[in-house]
Amino acid sequence: MSFASPWWLLGLGIIPVLLVGAWLARRRARRFALRFTAVDSLGLALAQVGPARWRGRLVPLLLVLGLASGGVALARPQMPHRVPYGRASVVLVLDHSGSMAADDVAPTRIAAAIGAANTFIDEIPANVAIGFVGFGTTPDAVQQPVADHASARRLLDAQTAGGGTDTGPALALALQLLDARSAHHPPSAIVLLSDGAANEGVDPVAVAAQARAAHIPIDTVALGTPNGTLTVSPFAPPVPVPPDPQLMAQIAHTSGGRTFDARTADQLSSIYRSLGAKLGSAERERDLTLWPLALAAALLLGGLALLAPASVPPVRVRSASGG
Amino acid sequence: MASGRDMVLSVPAARQGPGPMPAALVDALAPALSRLISRTLPGVSRSSGVGQGTELAQLRPYETGDDVRHLDASASARTGVMHVRLNVPERALTTWIVLDLSPSMAFGTAGRLKADVAEGVGLVFGRLGVRSAGSLGVIAFGAGPVGPGTPAPATEPAAGPPASQLAVGAPALYPPAPSDPSRASVVAADPLLRVLAPRGAKPGLAALGRLLGEGVNPDGQHAPGALAAALIRLGRLAGQPGLVVILSDFRGQRGWEGPLGGLALRHSVIAVEISDPRERELPAVGRLALVDPESGRLIQVDTSNRRLRERFAAIETQRRELVHRELRRLRVHHVSLSTDGPWLRDLGRGLG
């Protein structure tokens, strides 16, 4: 909770001034009382009816509270909250190279990645477009960022492990999908899910530098554990396929994103969850002025309505003062 | 006043005067008044006009135009000159006006002040009273020993005779207030009165006019027993049966029933009660701070409270009913006038 124009809060100081003024006015009214000859009967009636205390106190209370809310409204209170981007885009870049078939993450790295990516898509608000690039030796499954999340989901679910790991061109393609060259591309992000160890093609760090220039962060998720092995054939010993977290960290650092070291599917899901919340929305200050303003209007109007007599018959009262 | 103290009167700022008083209309009230008076004067069935009495006033030589029936045989025979015998008229009527000059009379929100109406009614009865060799006396009351600046509590117990227990509103309407012994002794002192001795025709009218022109007592004078004191004084002063006209608002006065009952046995008494519409009903004009001109009691009310207004009207109606009932019980002719109406016509209706 904060105030856009906190100096207006000083205006609340007028309320004690008003209260003192009302007290003085009441004293003054006592000094300039009207002459009336039936005061005894009126006093008796007042004692029998009882003074109209609730109205006499309610009206000033309403007016003072109304003024207080008016002062608060002028100070424009604000509350931070997350606003989803109007037209943001996210491209999931999934490594489906042969090393992703390693089963150090249950059931396999790729199955865990697909499951978690689905969770990620679930987290992303519906108005954020999702694209997809699946790559092995080449980026072979490509989906433009579209608001229809089902198309990216279909491609994602169809991925199977196989081939090399050519991260650079896949990231370049993702940048191209996000229209990175245009200066007015929507807020975008790339999520790279890979076990690292790029072994072919363009240097992914160079692509990450381009992404930084286009203000597109690449969040990287290094999959797998250092002792992950891949059984190529039943006759050969298992090939060790450790992930390359250094490369992934470098990509993320260069592009301005964050890197995650997910070793289990559970951690993967939680990473995606935090990514999903961050990518699709931004923190904004919501203006809360309307509420105290409406409250002030209601209180002031109510107070004034109670202040006015219900119906004043047209009566001619002339003060007749003797001496 | 014999004591040397006298009322200091002032003309209210909002004084309007009694308004037009057509002579024809005033004269037209005479028959009705005569009918009222004739009940207490000797010779009930006879005319109330001034006639010949039996007490010798003068023996003088006959002049042309004298009534031959008044020739005095003995005097004429002794002197050899025709003499007529003139007797003192027996039915010279003395009209006493008991005039309320209390500060509460300087109040009026409609056409004029209550004091203005009282002034008009006083002049009417003055004119009617000095006709036919009548004389006119005035007893004004309304000043109390409580001076301005020391307003007494409004609900102070009435001073005076035990008859004050019958006072309007005293025990029945108003709750007894905590009594202040020091102040009670002050109130018990004799209220200030101003007495104009009965005088005939022009001098009497002139004295009445002067008194009415002086105004009323200034605020802060509170004398709940003043009316009673004035009536008691009148009972001592008025020897012959006559007409007593009380001009008052009967407000804040206590203990007047006993003295008035005594007066009504001898005299024809007309009680003219003068009120203001705002004393009967309050308009809804929001919050008001009100002060009683006599007692100085201050009160703050919210007149937009409908229940309060209704309760006030009920209490005032009850109070006026009580006054009316007392006057009827004492067989006093009661005329009620308001500051917002044509008071002269209302007076004629009230007398008729």
XYZ file of C-alpha atoms in Angstrom:
675
model
C 0.000 0.000 0.000
C 1.485 3.305 -1.033
C 0.281 6.770 -2.002
C 0.941 8.505 -5.283
C 0.473 11.992 -3.822
C 1.101 11.540 -0.100
C 1.152 15.297 0.543
C -2.612 15.318 0.300
C -2.668 13.301 3.482
C -1.665 16.521 5.236
C -5.145 17.713 4.263
C -6.504 15.341 6.909
C -5.259 17.932 9.367
C -8.301 20.002 8.430
C -10.537 17.580 10.335
C -9.448 18.573 13.862
C -9.677 22.194 12.709
C -13.262 21.570 11.605
C -14.138 19.860 14.868
C -12.792 22.782 16.866
C -14.642 25.156 14.558
C -17.906 23.269 15.061
C -17.417 23.404 18.792
C -16.831 27.152 18.637
C -19.856 27.599 16.367
C -22.013 25.746 18.848
C -20.774 27.962 21.643
C -21.462 30.968 19.473
C -24.991 29.744 18.724
C -25.502 29.540 22.453
C -24.499 33.162 22.804
C -26.848 34.301 20.046
C -29.858 32.236 21.018
C -33.310 33.182 19.776
C -35.772 34.577 22.255
C -38.589 32.127 22.721
C -41.265 32.306 25.350
C -42.253 28.644 25.493
C -38.835 27.322 26.437
C -40.214 25.588 29.530
C -42.723 23.551 27.532
C -40.109 22.817 24.912
C -37.670 21.689 27.567
C -40.311 19.402 28.958
C -41.040 18.001 25.502
C -37.328 17.483 24.971
C -37.044 15.630 28.252
C -39.967 13.399 27.307
C -38.944 12.727 23.741
C -35.253 12.525 24.495
C -32.742 14.499 22.516
C -32.179 13.348 18.970
C -28.725 12.172 19.857
C -28.162 9.697 17.073
C -28.865 12.225 14.382
C -27.038 15.011 16.132
C -23.927 12.883 16.336
C -24.328 10.831 13.182
C -24.294 13.772 10.809
C -20.970 15.259 11.957
C -19.512 11.761 12.136
C -20.566 11.039 8.549
C -19.242 14.356 7.323
C -15.909 13.982 9.085
C -15.487 10.408 7.869
C -16.431 11.557 4.376
C -13.817 14.283 4.490
C -11.240 11.786 5.747
C -11.947 9.387 2.893
C -11.876 12.302 0.488
C -8.422 13.236 1.731
C -7.258 9.639 1.389
C -8.706 9.531 -2.125
C -6.837 12.713 -3.084
C -3.608 11.060 -1.910
C -4.343 8.342 -4.514
C -3.619 5.103 -2.665
C -2.080 2.345 -4.742
C -1.702 -1.389 -4.282
C 0.936 -3.435 -6.110
C -0.400 -6.374 -8.105
C 0.545 -8.485 -11.123
C -0.899 -7.496 -14.442
C -0.740 -9.995 -17.287
C 0.887 -8.754 -20.460
C -1.571 -7.894 -23.099
C 0.323 -9.641 -25.901
C 3.378 -11.425 -24.589
C 5.042 -14.345 -26.295
C 7.007 -17.253 -24.953
C 8.890 -19.774 -27.036
C 9.711 -23.074 -25.477
C 12.893 -24.499 -26.870
C 13.110 -28.192 -26.073
C 16.187 -30.311 -26.623
C 15.195 -33.748 -27.829
C 18.679 -34.989 -28.544
C 19.677 -38.559 -27.866
C 21.137 -37.713 -24.485
C 17.647 -36.707 -23.282
C 16.768 -40.372 -23.215
C 18.916 -40.815 -20.099
C 16.913 -42.089 -17.193
C 18.651 -40.290 -14.339
C 15.455 -38.280 -14.039
C 12.399 -40.488 -13.730
C 11.153 -41.761 -16.060
C 13.500 -40.162 -18.617
C 14.845 -36.679 -19.009
C 12.653 -35.911 -21.979
C 9.494 -37.339 -20.483
C 10.072 -35.301 -17.349
C 10.777 -32.214 -19.442
C 7.588 -32.711 -21.488
C 5.512 -33.227 -18.374
C 6.939 -30.157 -16.727
C 6.604 -28.064 -19.899
C 2.916 -28.931 -19.913
C 2.670 -27.683 -16.355
C 4.466 -24.551 -17.476
C 1.920 -24.008 -20.258
C -0.829 -24.501 -17.704
C 0.654 -21.728 -15.626
C 0.888 -19.276 -18.462
C -2.132 -16.968 -18.852
C -4.298 -17.648 -21.870
C -3.476 -14.332 -23.535
C 0.235 -15.090 -23.737
C 1.160 -16.625 -27.073
C 3.251 -19.781 -26.893
C 5.573 -20.957 -29.567
C 7.649 -24.100 -29.704
C 10.942 -25.149 -31.131
C 11.982 -28.782 -30.722
C 15.524 -29.521 -31.815
C 17.927 -32.337 -32.116
C 20.511 -32.088 -34.833
C 18.334 -29.427 -36.463
C 15.297 -27.502 -35.228
C 12.705 -29.856 -36.637
C 9.464 -29.095 -34.810
C 8.501 -25.444 -35.063
C 5.358 -23.669 -33.960
C 4.814 -19.879 -34.307
C 3.852 -18.201 -31.034
C 0.050 -18.307 -31.061
C -2.518 -17.793 -28.357
C -3.789 -21.318 -28.945
C -1.745 -23.211 -26.418
C -3.012 -26.563 -27.674
C -0.919 -26.433 -30.845
C 2.320 -26.000 -28.875
C 1.151 -28.718 -26.517
C 0.525 -31.151 -29.375
C 4.055 -30.631 -30.746
C 5.537 -30.884 -27.282
C 3.871 -34.178 -26.527
C 5.112 -35.652 -29.824
C 8.797 -35.165 -29.074
C 11.044 -38.210 -28.750
C 14.735 -38.338 -27.971
C 17.206 -38.750 -30.795
C 19.982 -36.894 -32.652
C 22.614 -34.389 -31.688
C 22.347 -31.199 -29.695
C 22.417 -28.098 -31.883
C 21.362 -25.376 -29.465
C 22.574 -22.314 -31.423
C 20.376 -22.512 -34.516
C 17.374 -23.488 -32.398
C 17.757 -20.349 -30.308
C 18.288 -18.268 -33.463
C 15.088 -19.690 -34.892
C 13.268 -18.925 -31.675
C 14.458 -15.324 -31.864
C 13.257 -15.158 -35.419
C 9.849 -16.484 -34.371
C 9.679 -13.768 -31.749
C 10.404 -11.116 -34.365
C 13.480 -10.058 -32.423
C 14.742 -7.757 -35.184
C 11.742 -5.520 -34.927
C 12.141 -2.809 -32.326
C 8.469 -3.091 -31.372
C 8.130 -6.781 -30.732
C 5.913 -7.702 -27.808
C 7.516 -8.618 -24.478
C 8.905 -12.020 -25.010
C 10.953 -14.718 -23.386
C 12.574 -17.938 -24.375
C 12.707 -20.956 -22.152
C 15.443 -23.363 -23.086
C 15.135 -26.879 -21.758
C 18.278 -28.798 -22.480
C 20.912 -30.973 -20.917
C 23.499 -28.640 -22.436
C 26.553 -29.963 -24.149
C 25.963 -28.237 -27.461
C 28.105 -30.045 -29.899
C 27.297 -28.613 -33.294
C 26.606 -25.446 -35.297
C 26.472 -21.797 -34.189
C 27.754 -20.840 -30.757
C 24.634 -20.469 -28.574
C 26.320 -17.734 -26.517
C 26.514 -15.525 -29.618
C 22.774 -16.040 -30.137
C 22.226 -15.184 -26.483
C 24.011 -11.856 -27.076
C 21.565 -11.150 -29.928
C 18.701 -12.008 -27.616
C 19.996 -9.570 -25.070
C 20.114 -6.823 -27.691
C 16.451 -7.582 -28.434
C 15.603 -7.607 -24.686
C 14.509 -11.184 -24.826
C 15.752 -13.104 -21.808
C 16.549 -16.759 -22.233
C 15.786 -18.737 -19.127
C 17.683 -21.946 -19.191
C 16.981 -25.190 -17.440
C 19.852 -27.627 -17.249
C 18.348 -31.091 -17.159
C 19.924 -34.208 -15.734
C 22.381 -35.193 -13.104
C 26.175 -35.364 -13.532
C 26.167 -39.165 -13.334
C 23.485 -39.705 -15.924
C 24.249 -42.468 -18.383
C 22.762 -43.514 -21.642
C 22.527 -47.167 -22.600
C 23.131 -47.098 -26.327
C 23.048 -50.879 -26.859
C 22.865 -53.870 -24.577
C 26.323 -54.885 -25.661
C 28.143 -51.652 -24.986
C 28.833 -50.086 -21.600
C 26.556 -47.119 -20.743
C 27.770 -43.822 -22.166
C 28.001 -41.060 -19.526
C 25.931 -38.020 -20.596
C 26.485 -35.328 -17.964
C 24.664 -32.028 -18.479
C 26.604 -28.846 -19.171
C 25.320 -26.395 -16.591
C 28.165 -23.968 -17.290
C 27.040 -23.437 -20.869
C 23.432 -23.069 -19.799
C 24.407 -20.548 -17.123
C 26.456 -18.642 -19.675
C 23.543 -18.501 -22.117
C 21.188 -17.268 -19.408
C 23.691 -14.765 -18.081
C 24.504 -13.361 -21.503
C 20.872 -12.953 -22.509
C 19.744 -11.553 -19.185
C 17.727 -14.557 -18.141
C 18.063 -16.884 -15.219
C 19.403 -20.369 -15.064
C 18.024 -23.272 -13.156
C 19.608 -26.526 -12.236
C 16.764 -28.979 -12.156
C 17.635 -32.437 -11.106
C 14.270 -33.898 -10.543
C 10.925 -33.512 -12.201
C 9.482 -31.901 -9.081
C 12.064 -29.152 -9.122
C 11.484 -28.720 -12.814
C 7.803 -28.147 -12.242
C 8.428 -25.589 -9.540
C 10.891 -23.724 -11.763
C 8.408 -23.636 -14.551
C 5.745 -22.448 -12.187
C 7.836 -19.459 -11.114
C 8.791 -18.802 -14.707
C 5.191 -18.988 -15.776
C 4.147 -16.380 -13.264
C 7.016 -14.119 -14.167
C 6.808 -14.325 -17.897
C 3.158 -13.717 -18.338
C 2.733 -10.781 -16.028
C 4.380 -7.670 -14.715
C 4.126 -5.925 -11.399
C 2.055 -2.763 -11.560
C 0.662 -0.286 -9.069
C -3.089 -0.488 -9.116
C -4.824 2.790 -8.405
C -7.285 2.393 -5.500
C -8.547 5.991 -5.635
C -12.036 4.991 -6.709
C -12.934 3.213 -3.467
C -12.197 5.995 -0.967
C -13.661 8.457 -3.470
C -16.923 6.532 -3.681
C -16.934 6.127 0.100
C -16.365 9.848 0.558
C -19.173 10.704 -1.849
C -21.572 8.294 -0.131
C -20.706 9.545 3.363
C -20.895 13.215 2.453
C -24.163 12.826 0.553
C -25.643 10.741 3.356
C -24.570 13.293 5.931
C -26.002 16.178 3.950
C -29.250 14.291 3.365
C -29.621 13.759 7.109
C -28.666 17.349 7.759
C -31.497 18.742 5.679
C -34.886 18.599 7.374
C -37.219 16.074 5.843
C -39.704 18.692 4.734
C -39.709 22.332 5.607
C -43.171 23.798 5.310
C -43.193 27.351 3.988
C -43.323 29.222 7.248
C -42.543 32.844 7.872
C -40.577 33.250 11.030
C -39.593 36.664 12.034
C -37.500 37.079 15.113
C -39.157 39.547 17.398
C -36.664 40.779 19.836
C -37.423 43.160 22.601
C -34.713 45.499 23.778
C -45.040 52.900 43.753
C -44.887 53.840 47.351
C -41.620 52.011 47.849
C -39.830 54.240 45.407
C -38.947 51.407 43.093
C -40.542 51.615 39.689
C -40.558 49.648 36.501
C -38.020 50.642 33.891
C -39.743 49.918 30.610
C -38.310 49.813 27.116
C -39.950 49.696 23.728
C -39.334 46.369 21.956
C -37.308 46.693 18.777
C -39.848 44.730 16.777
C -42.819 46.763 17.932
C -45.502 46.994 15.261
C -48.244 48.874 17.057
C -51.765 47.595 17.390
C -52.666 48.289 13.789
C -55.863 49.927 12.540
C -58.623 50.290 15.113
C -61.676 51.706 13.327
C -63.761 53.731 15.751
C -66.957 52.192 14.388
C -65.678 48.731 15.189
C -64.678 49.751 18.714
C -68.073 51.329 19.286
C -69.733 48.185 18.072
C -68.137 46.318 20.961
C -69.961 48.482 23.506
C -73.267 46.548 23.544
C -71.528 43.239 24.015
C -69.456 44.685 26.818
C -72.530 46.179 28.445
C -74.179 42.811 28.426
C -71.210 41.322 30.207
C -71.015 44.087 32.782
C -74.734 44.224 33.558
C -74.531 40.928 35.352
C -72.578 42.294 38.276
C -73.938 45.841 38.454
C -76.969 46.555 40.635
C -80.263 46.288 38.836
C -79.491 43.352 36.702
C -82.366 43.724 34.301
C -82.030 47.450 33.847
C -80.036 49.314 31.339
C -76.404 49.597 32.169
C -76.250 53.219 31.097
C -75.483 55.908 33.601
C -78.665 57.054 35.322
C -79.683 59.208 38.245
C -78.742 58.084 41.700
C -80.144 59.104 45.048
C -77.189 60.951 46.541
C -77.466 64.736 46.301
C -74.852 66.371 44.188
C -76.135 69.902 43.654
C -79.141 72.208 43.910
C -79.064 74.931 41.327
C -81.476 77.304 39.643
C -83.451 75.935 36.771
C -82.101 76.591 33.329
C -83.839 76.107 30.087
C -83.422 72.568 28.954
C -83.336 70.972 32.392
C -85.637 68.068 32.995
C -88.730 69.416 34.767
C -89.013 66.164 36.648
C -85.891 67.112 38.547
C -87.404 70.306 39.966
C -86.920 70.354 43.710
C -90.133 71.547 45.261
C -88.758 72.454 48.687
C -85.828 74.477 47.435
C -87.997 76.258 44.886
C -90.530 77.128 47.554
C -87.979 78.449 50.061
C -86.062 80.597 47.593
C -88.888 81.520 45.243
C -86.678 80.584 42.331
C -87.130 77.365 40.441
C -84.361 74.938 41.520
C -83.430 71.589 40.142
C -81.915 68.820 42.175
C -78.993 66.938 40.614
C -77.928 63.605 41.991
C -74.600 61.809 41.736
C -74.814 59.213 38.979
C -74.664 55.855 40.630
C -73.549 53.688 37.820
C -70.287 55.250 36.922
C -68.299 52.247 35.793
C -64.675 51.817 36.815
C -62.648 49.802 34.369
C -59.457 48.263 35.654
C -56.946 47.050 33.162
C -54.495 44.496 34.549
C -51.683 44.784 32.061
C -48.937 42.230 31.552
C -45.662 44.019 30.834
C -43.428 40.977 31.365
C -40.580 40.421 28.860
C -42.407 37.484 27.321
C -44.969 39.916 25.907
C -42.271 41.290 23.611
C -42.565 38.247 21.421
C -44.347 37.711 18.173
C -43.536 35.915 14.954
C -46.590 36.516 12.818
C -48.270 39.890 12.430
C -47.183 41.698 15.543
C -45.934 41.278 19.052
C -48.093 40.072 21.877
C -47.434 43.449 23.497
C -48.868 45.128 20.385
C -52.078 43.143 20.672
C -52.231 43.934 24.374
C -51.772 47.602 23.554
C -54.645 47.529 21.082
C -56.974 45.658 23.411
C -56.020 48.019 26.246
C -56.910 51.041 24.125
C -60.231 49.483 23.105
C -61.239 48.827 26.706
C -59.940 52.237 27.677
C -62.134 53.964 25.147
C -65.135 51.887 26.075
C -64.439 52.372 29.777
C -64.360 56.148 29.829
C -67.679 56.445 28.033
C -70.693 57.397 30.152
C -68.692 59.022 32.917
C -66.641 55.910 33.518
C -63.151 55.969 34.892
C -60.104 53.990 33.996
C -57.431 52.513 36.231
C -54.441 50.401 35.317
C -52.294 47.949 37.236
C -49.239 46.874 35.300
C -47.157 43.904 36.360
C -44.305 41.861 34.955
C -41.226 43.245 36.647
C -39.595 41.102 39.253
C -36.911 41.610 41.788
C -34.614 39.409 39.740
C -32.645 41.864 37.696
C -31.063 41.298 34.303
C -27.842 39.373 34.335
C -28.952 37.004 37.068
C -31.514 34.891 35.305
C -33.350 32.576 37.623
C -33.862 28.899 36.793
C -37.041 28.545 34.830
C -38.447 25.669 36.788
C -38.042 27.384 40.087
C -40.870 26.623 42.492
C -43.462 29.340 42.644
C -43.426 31.633 45.561
C -46.487 32.841 47.363
C -49.612 31.360 48.817
C -50.416 27.639 48.816
C -52.838 28.379 46.006
C -49.785 28.234 43.763
C -50.124 24.474 43.887
C -52.968 24.992 41.487
C -50.729 27.068 39.298
C -50.764 26.389 35.640
C -48.287 23.729 34.937
C -46.643 23.883 38.317
C -46.952 20.343 39.622
C -48.824 18.730 36.785
C -46.730 19.763 33.814
C -43.349 20.824 34.979
C -41.156 18.633 37.132
C -40.062 20.329 40.340
C -36.593 21.738 40.044
C -34.028 21.618 42.815
C -34.880 24.632 44.889
C -32.345 27.262 45.694
C -33.136 28.698 49.127
C -31.226 31.935 48.535
C -33.068 32.626 45.324
C -36.433 31.519 46.665
C -36.296 34.300 49.194
C -35.618 36.778 46.425
C -38.582 35.602 44.375
C -40.798 35.670 47.414
C -40.272 39.410 47.635
C -43.091 41.633 46.466
C -43.086 41.912 42.667
C -42.973 45.366 41.188
C -46.320 46.805 40.150
C -47.278 50.093 38.590
C -50.683 51.420 39.515
C -52.519 54.200 37.679
C -55.378 55.337 39.905
C -58.825 55.453 38.266
C -59.387 58.676 36.395
C -62.142 59.881 34.126
C -62.290 60.340 30.430
C -59.331 62.153 28.893
C -56.814 61.994 31.749
C -57.409 58.283 32.192
C -57.013 57.576 28.485
C -53.920 59.729 28.279
C -52.291 57.975 31.206
C -53.092 54.603 29.684
C -51.672 55.713 26.323
C -48.482 56.903 27.970
C -48.018 53.633 29.807
C -48.700 51.549 26.707
C -46.224 53.649 24.738
C -43.436 52.975 27.187
C -43.086 49.369 26.100
C -42.474 46.361 28.274
C -39.945 45.219 30.824
C -36.522 44.298 29.468
C -35.339 40.697 29.392
C -34.217 39.024 32.537
C -37.168 40.047 34.703
C -38.762 36.943 36.075
C -41.724 37.337 38.389
C -43.899 34.229 38.522
C -46.106 35.715 41.244
C -46.617 39.112 39.638
C -50.110 38.474 38.253
C -51.290 37.183 41.592
C -49.807 40.211 43.339
C -51.498 42.556 40.857
C -54.869 40.875 41.392
C -54.528 41.052 45.172
C -53.637 44.734 44.951
C -56.608 45.323 42.688
C -58.908 43.619 45.152
C -57.820 46.096 47.791
C -58.055 49.160 45.570
C -61.326 48.568 43.737
C -64.142 49.316 46.131
C -67.032 49.623 43.730
C -67.923 46.699 41.509
C -66.500 47.332 38.090
C -64.953 45.789 35.055
C -61.579 44.083 35.292
C -59.763 43.272 32.064
C -56.670 41.096 32.325
C -54.331 41.369 29.352
C -51.716 38.668 29.636
C -50.252 35.606 27.993
C -50.809 33.636 31.231
C -47.358 32.229 30.700
C -44.980 31.584 33.549
C -47.455 32.988 36.071
C -48.441 31.025 39.122
C -50.874 31.302 41.949
C -53.289 33.659 40.232
C -56.371 31.451 40.510
C -57.194 32.306 44.114
C -56.974 36.101 43.807
C -58.801 35.983 40.486
C -61.611 33.939 41.985
C -61.975 36.540 44.730
C -62.111 39.351 42.202
C -64.659 37.584 40.051
C -67.086 37.530 42.953
C -67.380 41.313 42.887
C -66.354 42.425 39.452
C -66.961 41.502 35.887
C -63.703 39.958 34.810
C -62.585 39.472 31.243
C -59.373 37.525 30.758
C -57.786 38.213 27.397
C -55.156 35.588 26.694
C -52.694 36.569 23.986
C -50.530 33.952 22.296
C -48.307 33.531 19.315
C -48.679 30.736 16.754
C -45.062 29.716 17.347
C -45.880 29.103 20.990
C -48.528 26.610 19.969
C -46.564 24.812 17.273
C -42.952 24.793 16.237
C -41.976 24.798 12.581
C -39.305 22.389 11.347
C -36.393 24.742 10.898
C -33.521 22.542 12.028
C -31.363 23.162 15.040
C -32.205 26.115 17.221
C -30.724 27.609 20.321
C -33.554 29.211 22.270
C -33.481 31.347 25.354
C -36.351 32.261 27.614
C -36.560 36.059 27.856
C -37.744 35.952 31.445
C -35.885 33.142 33.146
C -32.871 33.156 30.866
C -33.113 29.413 30.499
C -31.270 28.278 27.406
C -32.116 25.210 25.407
C -30.859 23.658 22.201
C -33.303 21.645 20.166
C -33.499 20.047 16.783
C -36.858 21.142 15.438
C -36.654 18.719 12.542
C -37.537 16.039 15.061
C -41.205 15.463 14.349
C -41.879 13.705 17.651
C -40.442 16.629 19.546
C -42.670 19.078 17.694
C -45.745 16.952 18.299
C -44.901 16.537 21.952
C -44.355 20.274 22.297
C -47.694 21.023 20.639
C -49.407 18.528 22.939
C -47.861 20.051 26.063
C -48.807 23.552 24.973
C -52.353 22.470 24.169
C -52.579 20.883 27.583
C -51.263 24.041 29.211
C -53.782 26.235 27.412
C -56.561 23.804 28.243
C -55.590 24.092 31.889
C -55.746 27.890 31.750
C -59.080 27.767 29.977
C -60.502 25.290 32.470
C -59.396 27.381 35.428
C -60.933 30.524 33.947
C -64.193 28.726 33.294
C -64.231 27.330 36.772
C -63.833 30.866 38.131
C -66.581 32.122 35.782
C -64.247 34.509 34.129
C -65.005 35.468 30.567
C -62.128 34.139 28.480
C -61.072 35.675 25.183
C -58.143 34.153 23.314
C -56.298 36.325 20.823
C -53.415 35.502 18.530
C -50.711 37.703 17.108
C -51.349 36.472 13.593
C -55.041 37.252 13.234
C -57.287 40.313 13.128
C -57.346 40.708 16.875
C -60.088 43.366 16.950
C -62.547 41.134 15.150
C -61.541 38.178 17.308
C -62.075 40.327 20.377
C -65.580 41.223 19.181
C -66.369 37.555 18.613
C -64.928 36.661 21.993
C -67.032 39.248 23.777
C -70.192 38.375 21.863
